[in-house]
CSV table of C-alpha atoms and ligand atoms in Angstrom, one decimal:
chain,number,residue,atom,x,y,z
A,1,UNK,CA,40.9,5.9,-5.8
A,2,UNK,CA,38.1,7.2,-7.9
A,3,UNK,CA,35.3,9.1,-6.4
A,4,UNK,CA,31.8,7.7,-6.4
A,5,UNK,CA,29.4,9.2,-8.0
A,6,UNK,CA,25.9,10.4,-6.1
A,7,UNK,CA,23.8,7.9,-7.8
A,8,UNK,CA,26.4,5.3,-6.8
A,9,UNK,CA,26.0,6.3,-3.1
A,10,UNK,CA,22.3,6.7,-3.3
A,11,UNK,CA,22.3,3.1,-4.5
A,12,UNK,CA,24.2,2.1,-1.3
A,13,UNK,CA,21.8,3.9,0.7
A,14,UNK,CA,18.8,2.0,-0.7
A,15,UNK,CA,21.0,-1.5,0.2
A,16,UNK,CA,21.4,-0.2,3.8
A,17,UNK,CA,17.9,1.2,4.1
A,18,UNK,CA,16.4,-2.2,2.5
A,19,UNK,CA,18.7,-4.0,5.5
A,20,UNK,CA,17.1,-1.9,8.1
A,21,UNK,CA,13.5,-2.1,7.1
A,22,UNK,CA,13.8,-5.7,6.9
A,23,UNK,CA,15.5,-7.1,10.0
A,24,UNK,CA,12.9,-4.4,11.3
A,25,UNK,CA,10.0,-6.2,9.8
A,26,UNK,CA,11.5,-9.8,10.8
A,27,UNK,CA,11.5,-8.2,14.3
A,28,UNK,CA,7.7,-7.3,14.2
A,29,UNK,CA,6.8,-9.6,13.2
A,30,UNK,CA,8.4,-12.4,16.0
A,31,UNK,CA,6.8,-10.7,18.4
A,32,UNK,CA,3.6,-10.8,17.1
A,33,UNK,CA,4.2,-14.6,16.7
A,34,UNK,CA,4.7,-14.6,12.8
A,35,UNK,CA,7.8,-14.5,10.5
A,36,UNK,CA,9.2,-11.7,8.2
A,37,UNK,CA,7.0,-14.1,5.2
A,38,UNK,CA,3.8,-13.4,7.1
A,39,UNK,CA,4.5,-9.5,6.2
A,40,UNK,CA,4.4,-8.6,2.5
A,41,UNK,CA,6.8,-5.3,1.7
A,42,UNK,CA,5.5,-2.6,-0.5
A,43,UNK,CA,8.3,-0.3,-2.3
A,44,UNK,CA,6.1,3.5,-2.2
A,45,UNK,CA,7.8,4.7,-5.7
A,46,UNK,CA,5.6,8.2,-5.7
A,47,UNK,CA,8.6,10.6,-6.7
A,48,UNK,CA,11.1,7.9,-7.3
A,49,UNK,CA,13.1,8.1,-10.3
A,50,UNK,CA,12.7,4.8,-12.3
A,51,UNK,CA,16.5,3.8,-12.4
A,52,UNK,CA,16.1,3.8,-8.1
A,53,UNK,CA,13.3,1.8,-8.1
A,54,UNK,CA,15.0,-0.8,-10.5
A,55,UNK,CA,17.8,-0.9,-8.3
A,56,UNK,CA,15.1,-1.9,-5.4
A,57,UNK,CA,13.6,-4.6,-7.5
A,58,UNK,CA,16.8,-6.0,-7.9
A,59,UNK,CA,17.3,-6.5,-4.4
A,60,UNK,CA,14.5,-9.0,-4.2
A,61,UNK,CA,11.3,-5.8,-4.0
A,62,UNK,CA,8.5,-7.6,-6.2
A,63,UNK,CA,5.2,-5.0,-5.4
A,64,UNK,CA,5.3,-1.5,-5.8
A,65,UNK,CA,2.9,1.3,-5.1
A,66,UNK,CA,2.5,4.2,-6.5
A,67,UNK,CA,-0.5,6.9,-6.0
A,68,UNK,CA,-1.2,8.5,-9.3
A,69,UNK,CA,-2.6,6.7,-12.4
A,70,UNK,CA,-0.7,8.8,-14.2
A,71,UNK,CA,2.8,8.8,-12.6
A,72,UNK,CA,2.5,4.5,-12.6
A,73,UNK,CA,1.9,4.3,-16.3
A,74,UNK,CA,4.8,7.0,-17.1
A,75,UNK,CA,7.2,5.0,-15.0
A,76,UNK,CA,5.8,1.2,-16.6
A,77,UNK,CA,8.1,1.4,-19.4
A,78,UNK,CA,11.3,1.9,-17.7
A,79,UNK,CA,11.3,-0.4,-14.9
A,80,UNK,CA,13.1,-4.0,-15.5
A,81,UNK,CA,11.2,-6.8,-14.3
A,82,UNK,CA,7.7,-6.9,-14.0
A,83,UNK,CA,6.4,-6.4,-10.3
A,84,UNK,CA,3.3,-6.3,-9.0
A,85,UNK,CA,1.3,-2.7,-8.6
A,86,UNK,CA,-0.9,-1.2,-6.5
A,87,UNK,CA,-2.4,1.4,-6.5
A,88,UNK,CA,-2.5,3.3,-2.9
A,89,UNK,CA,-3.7,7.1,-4.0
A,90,UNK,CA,-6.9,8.0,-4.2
A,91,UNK,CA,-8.7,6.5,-7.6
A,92,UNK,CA,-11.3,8.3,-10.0
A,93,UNK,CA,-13.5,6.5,-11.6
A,94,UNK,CA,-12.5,8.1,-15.1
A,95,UNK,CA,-8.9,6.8,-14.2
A,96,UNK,CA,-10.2,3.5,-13.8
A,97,UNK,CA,-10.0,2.2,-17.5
A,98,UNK,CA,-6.2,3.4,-17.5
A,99,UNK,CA,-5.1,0.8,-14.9
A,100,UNK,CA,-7.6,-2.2,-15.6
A,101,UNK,CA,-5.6,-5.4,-16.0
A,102,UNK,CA,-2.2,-3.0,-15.0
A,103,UNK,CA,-2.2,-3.3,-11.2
A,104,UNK,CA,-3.2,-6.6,-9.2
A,105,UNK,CA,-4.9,-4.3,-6.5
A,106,UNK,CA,-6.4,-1.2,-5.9
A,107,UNK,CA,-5.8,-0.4,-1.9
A,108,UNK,CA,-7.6,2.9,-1.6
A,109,UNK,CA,-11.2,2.1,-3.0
A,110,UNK,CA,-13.8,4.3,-0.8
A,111,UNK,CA,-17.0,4.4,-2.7
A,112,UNK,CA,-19.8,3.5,-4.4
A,113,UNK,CA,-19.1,4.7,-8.1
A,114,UNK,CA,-15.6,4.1,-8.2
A,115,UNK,CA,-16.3,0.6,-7.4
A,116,UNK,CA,-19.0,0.4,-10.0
A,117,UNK,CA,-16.6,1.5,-12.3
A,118,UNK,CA,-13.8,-0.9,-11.5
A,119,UNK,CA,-16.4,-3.7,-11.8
A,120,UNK,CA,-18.0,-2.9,-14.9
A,121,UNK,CA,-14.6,-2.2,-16.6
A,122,UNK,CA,-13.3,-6.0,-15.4
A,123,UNK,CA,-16.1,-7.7,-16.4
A,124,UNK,CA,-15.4,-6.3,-20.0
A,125,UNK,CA,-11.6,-7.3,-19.9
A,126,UNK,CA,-12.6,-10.8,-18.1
A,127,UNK,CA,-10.6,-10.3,-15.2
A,128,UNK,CA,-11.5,-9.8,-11.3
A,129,UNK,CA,-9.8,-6.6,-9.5
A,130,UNK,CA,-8.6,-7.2,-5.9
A,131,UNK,CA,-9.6,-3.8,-4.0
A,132,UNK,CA,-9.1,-2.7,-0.2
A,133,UNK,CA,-11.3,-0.6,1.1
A,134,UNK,CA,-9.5,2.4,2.4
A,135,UNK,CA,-11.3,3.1,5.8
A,136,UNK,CA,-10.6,6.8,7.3
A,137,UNK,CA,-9.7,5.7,10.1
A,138,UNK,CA,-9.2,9.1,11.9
A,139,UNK,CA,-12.4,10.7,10.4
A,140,UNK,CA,-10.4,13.4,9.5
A,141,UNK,CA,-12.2,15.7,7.1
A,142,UNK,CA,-9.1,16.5,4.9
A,143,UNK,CA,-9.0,12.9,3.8
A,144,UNK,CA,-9.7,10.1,1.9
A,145,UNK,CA,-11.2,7.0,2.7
A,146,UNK,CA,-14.7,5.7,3.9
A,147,UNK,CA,-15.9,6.6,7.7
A,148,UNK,CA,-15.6,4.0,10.0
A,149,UNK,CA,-19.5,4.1,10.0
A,150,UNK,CA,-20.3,3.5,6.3
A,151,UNK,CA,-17.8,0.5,6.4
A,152,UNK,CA,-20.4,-1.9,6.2
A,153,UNK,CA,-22.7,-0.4,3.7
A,154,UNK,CA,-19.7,0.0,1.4
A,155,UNK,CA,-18.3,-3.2,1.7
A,156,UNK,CA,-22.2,-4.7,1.1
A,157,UNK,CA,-22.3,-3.1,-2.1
A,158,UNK,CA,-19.0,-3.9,-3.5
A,159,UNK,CA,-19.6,-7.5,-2.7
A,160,UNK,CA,-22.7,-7.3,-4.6
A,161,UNK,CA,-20.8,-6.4,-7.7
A,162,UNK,CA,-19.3,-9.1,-10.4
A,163,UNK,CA,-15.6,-8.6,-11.5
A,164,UNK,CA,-14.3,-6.8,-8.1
A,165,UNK,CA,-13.4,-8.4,-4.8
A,166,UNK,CA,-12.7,-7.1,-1.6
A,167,UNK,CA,-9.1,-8.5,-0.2
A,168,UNK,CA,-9.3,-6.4,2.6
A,169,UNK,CA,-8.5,-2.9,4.0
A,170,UNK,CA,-6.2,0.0,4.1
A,171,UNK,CA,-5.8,2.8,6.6
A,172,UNK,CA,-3.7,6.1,7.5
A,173,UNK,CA,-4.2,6.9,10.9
A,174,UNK,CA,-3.6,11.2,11.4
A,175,UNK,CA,-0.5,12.7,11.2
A,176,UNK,CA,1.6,13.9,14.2
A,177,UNK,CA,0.1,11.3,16.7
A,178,UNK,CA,1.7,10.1,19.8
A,179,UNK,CA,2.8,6.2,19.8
A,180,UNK,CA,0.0,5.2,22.3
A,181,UNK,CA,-2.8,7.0,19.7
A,182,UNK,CA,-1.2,5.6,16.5
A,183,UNK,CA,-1.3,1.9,17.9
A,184,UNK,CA,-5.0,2.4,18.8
A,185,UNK,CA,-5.9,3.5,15.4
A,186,UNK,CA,-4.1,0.4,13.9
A,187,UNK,CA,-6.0,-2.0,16.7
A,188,UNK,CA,-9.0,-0.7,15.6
A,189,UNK,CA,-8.3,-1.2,11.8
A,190,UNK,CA,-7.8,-4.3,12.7
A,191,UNK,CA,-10.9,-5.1,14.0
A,192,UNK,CA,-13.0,-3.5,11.3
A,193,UNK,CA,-10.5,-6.1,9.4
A,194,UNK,CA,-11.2,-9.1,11.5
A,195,UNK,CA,-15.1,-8.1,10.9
A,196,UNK,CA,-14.9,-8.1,7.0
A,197,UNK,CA,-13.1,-11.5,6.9
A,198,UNK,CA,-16.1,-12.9,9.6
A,199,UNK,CA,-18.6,-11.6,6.7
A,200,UNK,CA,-16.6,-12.3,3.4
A,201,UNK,CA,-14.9,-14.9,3.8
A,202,UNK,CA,-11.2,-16.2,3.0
A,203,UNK,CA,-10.8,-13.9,0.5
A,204,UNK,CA,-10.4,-11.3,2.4
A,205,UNK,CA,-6.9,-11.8,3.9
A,206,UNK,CA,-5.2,-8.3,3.5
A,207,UNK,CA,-4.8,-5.7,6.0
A,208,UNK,CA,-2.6,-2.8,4.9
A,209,UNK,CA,-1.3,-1.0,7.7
A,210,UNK,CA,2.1,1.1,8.3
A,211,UNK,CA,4.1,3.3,6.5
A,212,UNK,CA,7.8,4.7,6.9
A,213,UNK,CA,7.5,6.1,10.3
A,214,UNK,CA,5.1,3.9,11.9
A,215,UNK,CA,5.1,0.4,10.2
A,216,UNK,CA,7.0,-1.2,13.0
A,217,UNK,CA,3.6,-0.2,15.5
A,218,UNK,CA,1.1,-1.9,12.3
A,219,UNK,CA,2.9,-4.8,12.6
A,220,UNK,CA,2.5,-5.6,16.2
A,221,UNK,CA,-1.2,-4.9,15.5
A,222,UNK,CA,-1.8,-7.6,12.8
A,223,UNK,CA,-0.6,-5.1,9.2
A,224,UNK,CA,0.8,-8.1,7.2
A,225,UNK,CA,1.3,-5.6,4.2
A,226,UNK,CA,3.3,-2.4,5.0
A,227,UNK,CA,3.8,0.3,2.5
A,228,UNK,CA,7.2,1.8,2.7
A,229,UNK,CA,8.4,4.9,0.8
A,230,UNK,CA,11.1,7.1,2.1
A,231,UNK,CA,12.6,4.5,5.0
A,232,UNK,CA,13.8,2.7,1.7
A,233,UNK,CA,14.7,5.6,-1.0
A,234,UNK,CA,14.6,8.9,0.8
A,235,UNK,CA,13.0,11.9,1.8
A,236,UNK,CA,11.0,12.7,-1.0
A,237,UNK,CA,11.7,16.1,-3.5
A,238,UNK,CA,8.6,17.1,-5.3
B,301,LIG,C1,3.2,8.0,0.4
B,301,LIG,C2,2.5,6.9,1.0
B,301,LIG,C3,3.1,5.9,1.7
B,301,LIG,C4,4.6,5.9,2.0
B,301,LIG,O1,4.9,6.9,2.8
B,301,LIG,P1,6.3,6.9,3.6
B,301,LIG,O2,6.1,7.7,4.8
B,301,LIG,O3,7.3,7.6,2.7
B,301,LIG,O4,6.7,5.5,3.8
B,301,LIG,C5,2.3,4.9,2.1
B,301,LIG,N1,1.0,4.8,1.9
B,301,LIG,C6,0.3,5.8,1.3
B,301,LIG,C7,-1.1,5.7,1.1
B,301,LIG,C8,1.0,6.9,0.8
B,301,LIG,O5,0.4,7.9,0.1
């Protein structure tokens, strides 16, 4: 017998991890009367080496997130098969040029001249960029995101704008919560969520709730796009 090398075993882990996350998924999703279809799976590749997140795509992954511009683009080269990208970190507006054209959505827009930036540089390259707005859901001062409050006035603006469109919306409710807490967050993403699609229309058809540790929770609240990162490669070294 030969021995198997770490990467070999760290592959298997991925296999098994990809198992759990989706009968997990197919799960949550029953018993909030949809199928495993109605829930789109997001690969988080922050950290991930590119030969781990190649092994993902191969087992049927097709959108990846990543949170820095700079960390996506280093990784494009290397990765076989061309999946879809978003972006999920917070976003500069002199990053914004980088990724035009690169990633099919930008989930964690929250403000005014980031937005004007991702519009002006779409309408030079012809294209329309699909953006959630990334609501802080917890109005925690440490983070990212738009207050619940200025929701509205954002999403106004942005609408007003040629080149960007508003899919829908993203949250991260606060760390360290009980259950009971984290499920009331998600409920009231999702009416912030249910609100946006009553003003914008059928585009709007994206709520991006749920991460490793809590996605099962944002599906039973209505998430059908769950961002998943170390459930499916690992606890992440930085
Ligand atoms: C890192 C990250 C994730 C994935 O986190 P895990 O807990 O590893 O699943 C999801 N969403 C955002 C915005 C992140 O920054």
């Amino acid at each position: 017998m030969t021995e198997k090398s770490s990467a070999d075993s760290l592959f298997e882990d991925i296999d098994e991890n990809l198992k759990t996350v989706r009968f997990n998924i197919s799960e949550a999703a029953a018993k909030s009367g949809r199928t495993e279809k109605d829930v789109r799976l997001m690969a988080v590749t922050k950290t991930v080496q590119p030969v781990y997140i190649n092994h993902a795509l191969r087992q049927g992954i097709d959108l990846i997130g990543e949170n820095k511009v700079q960390e996506l683009l280093s990784k494009l080269e290397y990765l076989e098969g061309s999946p879809e990208k978003h972006i999920i970190g917070h976003l500069q507006s002199n990053k914004v040029r980088k990724i035009t054209g690169i990633v099919s959505m930008i989930e964690s827009l929250d403000g005014e001249s980031v937005a004007n930036e991702i519009s002006s540089r779409s309408l030079a390259a012809g294209i329309t960029t699909d953006v959630l707005l990334e609501v802080n859901i917890g109005r925690e001062e440490a983070k990212t995101g738009v207050m619940p409050e200025m929701l509205a006035e954002l999403a106004a603006a942005v609408s007003s704008l040629g080149g960007i469109r508003i899919r829908g919306l993203m949250a991260v409710p606060p760390a360290g919560i009980s259950e009971t807490e984290n499920r009331r967050y998600f409920a009231e993403a999702r009416k912030m969520y249910e609100d946006l699609k009553s003003r914008y229309g059928k585009d709007v058809d994206t709520l991006s709730l749920g991460m490793s540790g809590d996605y099962v929770q944002a599906i039973l609240e209505g998430s059908n796009l769950v961002r998943i990162g170390s459930a499916i490669f690992g606890a992440r070294r930085y």
